[in-house]
Coordinates of C-alpha atoms in Angstrom, one line a residue:
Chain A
X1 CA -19.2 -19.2 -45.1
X2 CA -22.5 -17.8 -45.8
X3 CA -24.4 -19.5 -48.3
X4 CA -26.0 -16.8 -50.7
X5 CA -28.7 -16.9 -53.1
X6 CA -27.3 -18.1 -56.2
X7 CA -26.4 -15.3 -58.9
X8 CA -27.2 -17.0 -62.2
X9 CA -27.0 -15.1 -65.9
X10 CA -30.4 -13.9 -67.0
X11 CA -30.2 -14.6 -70.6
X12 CA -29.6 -18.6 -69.8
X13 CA -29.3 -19.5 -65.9
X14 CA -26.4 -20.8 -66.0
X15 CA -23.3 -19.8 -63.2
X16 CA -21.7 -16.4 -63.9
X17 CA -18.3 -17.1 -65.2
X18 CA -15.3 -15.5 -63.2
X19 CA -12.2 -14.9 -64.0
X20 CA -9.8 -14.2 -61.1
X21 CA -6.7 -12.1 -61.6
X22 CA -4.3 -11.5 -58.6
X23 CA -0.4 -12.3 -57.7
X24 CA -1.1 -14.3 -54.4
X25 CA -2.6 -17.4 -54.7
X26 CA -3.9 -17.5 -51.4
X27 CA -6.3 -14.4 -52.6
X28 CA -7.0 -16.4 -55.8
X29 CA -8.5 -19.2 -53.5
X30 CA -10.1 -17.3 -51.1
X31 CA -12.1 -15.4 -53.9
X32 CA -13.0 -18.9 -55.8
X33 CA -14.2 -19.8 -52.2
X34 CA -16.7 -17.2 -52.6
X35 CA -17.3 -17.7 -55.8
X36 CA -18.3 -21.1 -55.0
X37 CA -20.8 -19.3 -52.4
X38 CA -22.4 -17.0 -54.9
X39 CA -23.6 -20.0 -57.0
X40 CA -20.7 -19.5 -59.7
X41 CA -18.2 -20.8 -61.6
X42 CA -14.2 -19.8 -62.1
X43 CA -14.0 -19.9 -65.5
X44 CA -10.0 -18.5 -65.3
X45 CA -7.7 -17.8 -63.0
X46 CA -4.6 -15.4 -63.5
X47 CA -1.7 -14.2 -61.9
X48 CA -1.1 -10.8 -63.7
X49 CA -2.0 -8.3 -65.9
X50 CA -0.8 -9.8 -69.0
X51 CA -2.0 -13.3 -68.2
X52 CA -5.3 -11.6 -67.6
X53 CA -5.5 -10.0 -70.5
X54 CA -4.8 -13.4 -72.6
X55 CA -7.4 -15.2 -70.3
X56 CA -10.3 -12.8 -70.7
X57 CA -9.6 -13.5 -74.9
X58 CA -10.3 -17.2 -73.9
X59 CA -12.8 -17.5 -71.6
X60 CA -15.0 -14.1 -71.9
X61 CA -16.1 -14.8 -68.7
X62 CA -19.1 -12.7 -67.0
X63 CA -17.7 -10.9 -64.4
X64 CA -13.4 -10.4 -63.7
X65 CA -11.8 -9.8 -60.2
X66 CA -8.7 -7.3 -60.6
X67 CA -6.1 -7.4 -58.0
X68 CA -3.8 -4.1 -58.3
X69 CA -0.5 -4.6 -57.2
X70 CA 0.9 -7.5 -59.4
X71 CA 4.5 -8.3 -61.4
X72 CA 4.6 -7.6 -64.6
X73 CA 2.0 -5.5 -65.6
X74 CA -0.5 -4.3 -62.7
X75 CA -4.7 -4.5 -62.5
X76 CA -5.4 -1.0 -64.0
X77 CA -3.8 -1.2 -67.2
X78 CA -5.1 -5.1 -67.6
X79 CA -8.4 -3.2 -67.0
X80 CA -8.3 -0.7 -69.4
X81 CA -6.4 -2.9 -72.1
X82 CA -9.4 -5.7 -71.1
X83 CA -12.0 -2.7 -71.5
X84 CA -10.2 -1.3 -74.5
X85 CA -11.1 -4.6 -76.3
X86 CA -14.2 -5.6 -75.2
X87 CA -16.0 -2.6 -74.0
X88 CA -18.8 -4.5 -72.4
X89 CA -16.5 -6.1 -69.9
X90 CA -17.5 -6.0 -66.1
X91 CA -14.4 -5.7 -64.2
X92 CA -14.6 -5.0 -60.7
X93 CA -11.5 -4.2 -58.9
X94 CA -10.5 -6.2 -55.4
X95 CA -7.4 -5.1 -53.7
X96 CA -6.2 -3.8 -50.0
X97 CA -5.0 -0.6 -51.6
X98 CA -8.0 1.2 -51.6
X99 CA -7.4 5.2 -51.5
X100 CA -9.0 7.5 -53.8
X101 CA -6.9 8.1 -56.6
X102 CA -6.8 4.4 -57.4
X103 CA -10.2 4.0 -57.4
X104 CA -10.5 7.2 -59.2
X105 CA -7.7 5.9 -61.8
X106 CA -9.5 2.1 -61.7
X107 CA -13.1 3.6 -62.5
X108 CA -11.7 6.1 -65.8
X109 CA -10.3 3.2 -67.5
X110 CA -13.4 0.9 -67.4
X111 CA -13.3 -1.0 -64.4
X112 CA -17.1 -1.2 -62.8
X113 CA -16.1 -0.9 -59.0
X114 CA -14.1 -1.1 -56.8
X115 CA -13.9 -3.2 -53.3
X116 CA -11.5 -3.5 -50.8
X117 CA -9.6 -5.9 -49.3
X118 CA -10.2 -8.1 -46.7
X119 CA -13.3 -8.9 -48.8
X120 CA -16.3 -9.1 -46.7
X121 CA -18.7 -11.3 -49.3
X122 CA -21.4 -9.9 -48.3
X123 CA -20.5 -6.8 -49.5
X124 CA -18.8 -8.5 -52.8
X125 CA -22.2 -10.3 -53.3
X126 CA -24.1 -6.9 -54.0
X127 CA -21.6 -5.3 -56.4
X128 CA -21.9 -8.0 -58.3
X129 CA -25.1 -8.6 -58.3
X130 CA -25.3 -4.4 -59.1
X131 CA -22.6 -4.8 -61.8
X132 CA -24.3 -7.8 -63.3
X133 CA -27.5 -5.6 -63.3
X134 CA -30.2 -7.1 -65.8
X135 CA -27.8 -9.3 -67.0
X136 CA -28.2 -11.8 -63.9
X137 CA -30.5 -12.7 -61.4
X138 CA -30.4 -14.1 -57.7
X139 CA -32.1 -17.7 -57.6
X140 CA -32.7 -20.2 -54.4
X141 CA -28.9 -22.7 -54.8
X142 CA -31.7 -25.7 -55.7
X143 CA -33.5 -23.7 -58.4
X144 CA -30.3 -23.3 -60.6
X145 CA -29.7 -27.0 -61.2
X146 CA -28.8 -27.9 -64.4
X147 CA -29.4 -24.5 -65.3
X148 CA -33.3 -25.3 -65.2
X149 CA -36.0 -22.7 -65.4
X150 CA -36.8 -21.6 -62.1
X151 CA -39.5 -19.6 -62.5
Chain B
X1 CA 10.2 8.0 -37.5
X2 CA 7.3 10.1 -37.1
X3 CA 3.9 8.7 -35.0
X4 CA 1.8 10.4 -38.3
X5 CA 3.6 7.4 -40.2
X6 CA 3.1 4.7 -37.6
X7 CA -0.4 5.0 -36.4
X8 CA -1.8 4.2 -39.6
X9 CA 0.3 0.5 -39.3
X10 CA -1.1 0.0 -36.0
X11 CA -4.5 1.0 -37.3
X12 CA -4.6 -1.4 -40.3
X13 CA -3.1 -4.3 -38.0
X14 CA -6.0 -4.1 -35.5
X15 CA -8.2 -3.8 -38.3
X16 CA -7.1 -7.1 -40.8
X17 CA -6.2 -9.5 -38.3
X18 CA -9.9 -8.6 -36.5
X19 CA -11.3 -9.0 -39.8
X20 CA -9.5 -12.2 -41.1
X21 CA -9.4 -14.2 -38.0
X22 CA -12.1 -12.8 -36.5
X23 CA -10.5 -11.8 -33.4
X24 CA -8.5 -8.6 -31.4
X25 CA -4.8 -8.3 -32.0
X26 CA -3.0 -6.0 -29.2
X27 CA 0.1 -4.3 -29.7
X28 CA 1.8 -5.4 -26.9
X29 CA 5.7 -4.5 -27.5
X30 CA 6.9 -1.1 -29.7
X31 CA 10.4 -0.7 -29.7
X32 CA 13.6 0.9 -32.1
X33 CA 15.7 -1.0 -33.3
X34 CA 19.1 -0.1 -35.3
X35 CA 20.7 -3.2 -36.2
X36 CA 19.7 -5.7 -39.1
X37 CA 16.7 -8.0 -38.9
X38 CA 16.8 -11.2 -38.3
X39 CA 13.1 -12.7 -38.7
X40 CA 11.8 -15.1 -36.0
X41 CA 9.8 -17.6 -38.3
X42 CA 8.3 -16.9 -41.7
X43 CA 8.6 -13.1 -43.0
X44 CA 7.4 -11.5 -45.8
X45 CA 8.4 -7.7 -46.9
X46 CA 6.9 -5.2 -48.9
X47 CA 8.8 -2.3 -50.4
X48 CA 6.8 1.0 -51.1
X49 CA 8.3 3.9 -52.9
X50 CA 7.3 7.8 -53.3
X51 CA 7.1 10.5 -50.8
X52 CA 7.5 7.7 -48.1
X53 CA 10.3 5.3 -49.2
X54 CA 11.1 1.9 -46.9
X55 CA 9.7 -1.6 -46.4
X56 CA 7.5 -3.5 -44.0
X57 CA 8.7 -6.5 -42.9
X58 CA 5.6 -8.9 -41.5
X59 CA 6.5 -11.9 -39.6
X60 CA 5.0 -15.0 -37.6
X61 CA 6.0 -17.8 -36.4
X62 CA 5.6 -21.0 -37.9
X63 CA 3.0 -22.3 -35.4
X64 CA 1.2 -18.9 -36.0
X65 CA 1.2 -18.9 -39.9
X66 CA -0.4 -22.6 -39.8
X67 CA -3.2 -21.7 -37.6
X68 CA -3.6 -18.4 -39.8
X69 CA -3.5 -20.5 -42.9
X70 CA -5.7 -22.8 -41.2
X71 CA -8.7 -19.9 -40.4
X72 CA -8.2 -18.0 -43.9
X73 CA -7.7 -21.2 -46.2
X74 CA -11.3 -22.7 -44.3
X75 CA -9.5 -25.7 -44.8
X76 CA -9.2 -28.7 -41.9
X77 CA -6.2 -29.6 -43.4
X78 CA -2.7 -29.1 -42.3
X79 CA -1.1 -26.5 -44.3
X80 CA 1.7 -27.3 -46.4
X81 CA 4.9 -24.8 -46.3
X82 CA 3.9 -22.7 -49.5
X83 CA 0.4 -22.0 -47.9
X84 CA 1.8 -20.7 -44.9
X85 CA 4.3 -18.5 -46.9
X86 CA 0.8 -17.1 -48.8
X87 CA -0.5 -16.6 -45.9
X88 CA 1.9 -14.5 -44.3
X89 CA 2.6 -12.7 -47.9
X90 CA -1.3 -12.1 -48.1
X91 CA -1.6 -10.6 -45.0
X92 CA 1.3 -8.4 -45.2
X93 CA -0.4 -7.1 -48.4
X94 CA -3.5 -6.5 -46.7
X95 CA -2.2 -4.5 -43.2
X96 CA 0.4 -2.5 -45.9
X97 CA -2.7 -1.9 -48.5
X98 CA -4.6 -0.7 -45.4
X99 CA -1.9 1.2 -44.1
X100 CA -1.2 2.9 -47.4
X101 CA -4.5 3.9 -48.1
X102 CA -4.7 5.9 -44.5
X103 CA -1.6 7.2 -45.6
X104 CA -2.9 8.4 -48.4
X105 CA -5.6 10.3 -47.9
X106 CA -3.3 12.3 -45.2
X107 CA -2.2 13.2 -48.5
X108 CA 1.2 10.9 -48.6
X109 CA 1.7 9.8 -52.7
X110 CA 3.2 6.6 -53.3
X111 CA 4.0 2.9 -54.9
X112 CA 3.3 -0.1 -52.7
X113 CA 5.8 -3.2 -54.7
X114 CA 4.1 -6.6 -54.4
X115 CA 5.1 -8.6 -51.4
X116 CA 8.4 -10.9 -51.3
X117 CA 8.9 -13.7 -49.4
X118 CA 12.1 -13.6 -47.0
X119 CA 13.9 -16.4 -46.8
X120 CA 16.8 -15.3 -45.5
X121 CA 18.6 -16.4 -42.2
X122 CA 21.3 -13.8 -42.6
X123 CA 19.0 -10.6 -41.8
X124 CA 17.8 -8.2 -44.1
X125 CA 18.9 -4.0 -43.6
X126 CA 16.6 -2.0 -43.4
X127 CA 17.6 1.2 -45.8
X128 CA 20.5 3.0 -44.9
X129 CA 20.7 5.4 -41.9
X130 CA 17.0 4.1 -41.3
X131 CA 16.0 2.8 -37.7
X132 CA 13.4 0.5 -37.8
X133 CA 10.2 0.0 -35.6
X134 CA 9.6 -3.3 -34.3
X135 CA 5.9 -4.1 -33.3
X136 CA 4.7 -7.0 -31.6
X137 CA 0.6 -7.4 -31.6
X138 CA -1.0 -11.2 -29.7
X139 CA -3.5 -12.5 -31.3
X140 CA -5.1 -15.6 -30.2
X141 CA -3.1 -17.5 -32.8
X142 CA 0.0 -16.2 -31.6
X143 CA 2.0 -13.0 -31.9
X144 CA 2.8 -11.3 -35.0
X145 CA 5.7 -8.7 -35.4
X146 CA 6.0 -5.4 -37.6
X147 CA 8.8 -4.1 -38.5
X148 CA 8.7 -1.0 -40.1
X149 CA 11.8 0.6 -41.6
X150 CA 10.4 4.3 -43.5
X151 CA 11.7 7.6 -44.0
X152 CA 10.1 10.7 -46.3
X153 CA 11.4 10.7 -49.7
X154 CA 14.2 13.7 -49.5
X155 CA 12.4 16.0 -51.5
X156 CA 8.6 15.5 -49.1
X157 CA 11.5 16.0 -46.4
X158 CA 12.7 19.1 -47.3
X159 CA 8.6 20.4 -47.8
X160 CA 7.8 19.1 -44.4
X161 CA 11.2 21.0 -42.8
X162 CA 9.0 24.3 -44.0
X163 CA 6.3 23.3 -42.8

């Protein structure tokens, strides 16, 4: 996989933290794969809504990916109820259903994008790096050792 | 069943497995197909409710699903058996998903369920008085078969009868 410059958190250069909510676990892998090519970390991994919710309490990770078809309790409401209770929350939705109304529905109750699957990382890479806005910034993968100044 | 309701299936086939593997899949075999399904290695099948109500049944071969697993996982490694059943479950999401979303915006409203694993050797029925669609696409991993089992919800059948 392409190696990508390394999206680090402004406010101390460390990894973004992930959490990564979706049923398959073959999806959850795939997504910490390119996590692992974006310079981050996967703070949490969960396979539905509820779960999510729980996990995001924990961890307050940086940035979550929401699958939308899951048991239990599916990736919009976990959104909202996520957003609901921490309103700064940057959930970005990943799933292969993709038409408008979801994205529509996803995007009212707080989640910050959407992106369809199969996830081209390339594509990934810039809304998060847009979601992230000030709060993170894209360093050379040698520069964000130890979570070193790089400047 | 109608082509409007097929097409997008085909479409969302080409389209995944190009994207995932990285290579062409060809729809090679279409054909109807009454009787009860019997799956020819490792099948996965989504249900989706609404105006269009049936399931999509997804299915590979063993051999197929490993080298799958093998290209998506990135992984040298043989797969073990519940990779390859993820596999097969996560592409099935992805063509349905696809699928779905063409449908749609053709204006089609409805409830994709999260895949299920079939297990079964004693064949699955489609829905009643439903025929079924069986596609066959080659891929360079091996061929992959559809079978598609959908019919309008009555009351979206009734609309369309006016149409």
């Amino acid at each position: 996989m392409e190696q990508f410059r390394a999206l680090v958190r402004a406010q101390d250069r460390q990894p973004v933290r992930y959490l990564v909510v979706d049923d398959s676990i073959f999806a959850r892998k795939n997504l910490s794969r390119i996590i692992e090519a974006f310079g981050g970390q996967v703070a949490g991994e969960a396979g539905d809504g509820c779960t999510a919710i729980t996990e995001y309490d924990r961890i307050l990770p940086d940035i979550v990916f929401m699958d939308i078809t899951m048991p239990q309790m599916e990736g919009i409401e976990a959104a909202e109820r996520i957003v609901h209770l921490h309103p700064n929350a940057r959930v970005i939705m990943v799933s292969s259903v993709g038409y408008q109304e979801n994205i529509v529905a996803a995007l009212q109750k707080g989640a910050r994008h959407f992106v369809q699957k199969p996830v081209k990382p390339e594509l990934l890479y810039e809304v998060v790096k847009y979601v992230l806005g000030e709060d993170g910034i894209a360093v050379e993968p040698q520069e964000e050792v130890n979570g070193e100044s790089v400047q | 069943m109608k082509i409007e309701l097929i097409q997008p299936f085909i479409n969302a086939a080409d389209a995944v497995i190009g994207e995932t593997m990285q290579c062409t899949a060809q729809a090679v075999d279409v054909s109807m197909d009454e009787g009860v399904y019997r799956k020819t290695g490792l099948a996965a099948r989504v249900t989706i409710t609404g105006d269009i109500e049936g399931r999509v049944i997804f299915d590979v071969t063993r051999d197929t699903a490993a080298k799958v697993a093998v290209c998506l996982s990135g992984s040298d490694a043989p797969p073990d058996d519940d990779l390859m059943r993820e596999t097969v479950c996560e592409l099935a999401n992805l063509v349905i998903g696809n699928a779905v979303t063409s449908l749609n915006d053709q204006g089609f409203r409805f409830k994709v369920h999260p895949p299920e694993f079939h297990s079964s050797e004693a064949g699955l029925k489609g829905s009643e008085d439903t025929e079924a669609l069986v596609m066959r696409f080659d891929t360079p991993a091996g061929s992959v078969f559809m079978n598609i089992a959908m019919q309008y919800h009555h009351r979206r059948r009734q609309d369309t009868q006016f149409d």
